[in-house]
């Protein structure tokens, strides 16, 4: 969950012009692949261990992460691109996605404790 709070802080710093877009995107892009791999592994492990409810809960998020990674246009720096992050409200959509994932992982944290 620390990753998502850092993501939200970094995006809000970019929104307030405390950091430039290039350094923000390079910080955020280094977490895309570990998040993708980690969440996919957890989802597959839930399938293997026959925890169907948790598997079905994690499947849309894992699918979204894979889709977002695959659909990066060629020539972009990564999922977060400094030339496009201010265009078409991408900053707001990235912020909303980070808040949703933070809530999802907070919910999952308490479910896994139970």
Tab-separated table of C-alpha atoms in Angstrom, residues 16-89:
chain	number	residue	atom	x	y	z
A	16	UNK	CA	0.929	21.507	-8.006
A	17	UNK	CA	4.107	21.912	-10.135
A	18	UNK	CA	6.475	20.925	-7.340
A	19	UNK	CA	8.232	18.453	-9.671
A	20	UNK	CA	8.515	18.308	-13.436
A	21	UNK	CA	6.697	15.766	-15.581
A	22	UNK	CA	9.808	13.837	-16.619
A	23	UNK	CA	10.987	13.077	-13.073
A	24	UNK	CA	7.428	12.269	-11.981
A	25	UNK	CA	6.903	9.802	-14.825
A	26	UNK	CA	10.272	8.145	-14.329
A	27	UNK	CA	9.450	7.617	-10.627
A	28	UNK	CA	6.032	6.192	-11.445
A	29	UNK	CA	7.090	3.990	-14.375
A	30	UNK	CA	9.605	2.066	-12.290
A	31	UNK	CA	6.691	0.632	-10.264
A	32	UNK	CA	4.501	-0.486	-13.188
A	33	UNK	CA	6.185	-3.842	-13.905
A	34	UNK	CA	6.602	-4.892	-10.229
A	35	UNK	CA	2.918	-4.099	-9.650
A	36	UNK	CA	1.937	-6.046	-12.764
A	37	UNK	CA	4.033	-9.090	-11.858
A	38	UNK	CA	3.084	-9.076	-8.180
A	39	UNK	CA	-0.635	-8.748	-8.737
A	40	UNK	CA	-0.633	-11.385	-11.483
A	41	UNK	CA	1.251	-13.825	-9.234
A	42	UNK	CA	-1.209	-13.261	-6.376
A	43	UNK	CA	-4.149	-13.785	-8.740
A	44	UNK	CA	-2.695	-17.031	-10.119
A	45	UNK	CA	-1.918	-18.268	-6.601
A	46	UNK	CA	-5.527	-17.659	-5.573
A	47	UNK	CA	-6.651	-19.687	-8.576
A	48	UNK	CA	-4.264	-22.538	-7.757
A	49	UNK	CA	-5.285	-22.594	-4.101
A	50	UNK	CA	-8.984	-22.576	-5.105
A	51	UNK	CA	-9.901	-19.342	-3.316
A	52	UNK	CA	-12.527	-18.520	-5.922
A	53	UNK	CA	-13.988	-15.362	-4.395
A	54	UNK	CA	-10.610	-13.709	-3.905
A	55	UNK	CA	-9.506	-14.868	-7.358
A	56	UNK	CA	-12.584	-13.321	-8.963
A	57	UNK	CA	-12.036	-10.145	-6.940
A	58	UNK	CA	-8.412	-9.841	-8.091
A	59	UNK	CA	-8.963	-10.861	-11.717
A	60	UNK	CA	-10.324	-7.502	-13.002
A	61	UNK	CA	-7.446	-5.556	-11.427
A	62	UNK	CA	-4.839	-7.950	-12.831
A	63	UNK	CA	-6.499	-7.785	-16.242
A	64	UNK	CA	-6.570	-3.979	-16.105
A	65	UNK	CA	-2.851	-3.860	-15.223
A	66	UNK	CA	-1.964	-6.169	-18.123
A	67	UNK	CA	-4.181	-4.232	-20.532
A	68	UNK	CA	-2.721	-0.896	-19.464
A	69	UNK	CA	0.838	-2.207	-19.911
A	70	UNK	CA	0.167	-3.760	-23.320
A	71	UNK	CA	-1.650	-0.714	-24.719
A	72	UNK	CA	1.237	1.739	-24.213
A	73	UNK	CA	1.786	3.416	-27.603
A	74	UNK	CA	5.172	2.901	-29.199
A	75	UNK	CA	7.471	5.824	-28.558
A	76	UNK	CA	6.065	6.543	-25.113
A	77	UNK	CA	8.301	6.391	-22.062
A	78	UNK	CA	5.909	3.963	-20.371
A	79	UNK	CA	2.428	3.927	-18.888
A	80	UNK	CA	3.146	7.395	-17.512
A	81	UNK	CA	4.506	9.551	-20.340
A	82	UNK	CA	5.766	13.078	-19.579
A	83	UNK	CA	4.633	14.503	-22.917
A	84	UNK	CA	1.046	13.289	-22.507
A	85	UNK	CA	0.380	13.340	-18.768
A	86	UNK	CA	-1.108	16.849	-18.866
A	87	UNK	CA	-3.155	16.161	-22.038
A	88	UNK	CA	-6.815	15.121	-22.047
A	89	UNK	CA	-7.107	14.915	-18.286
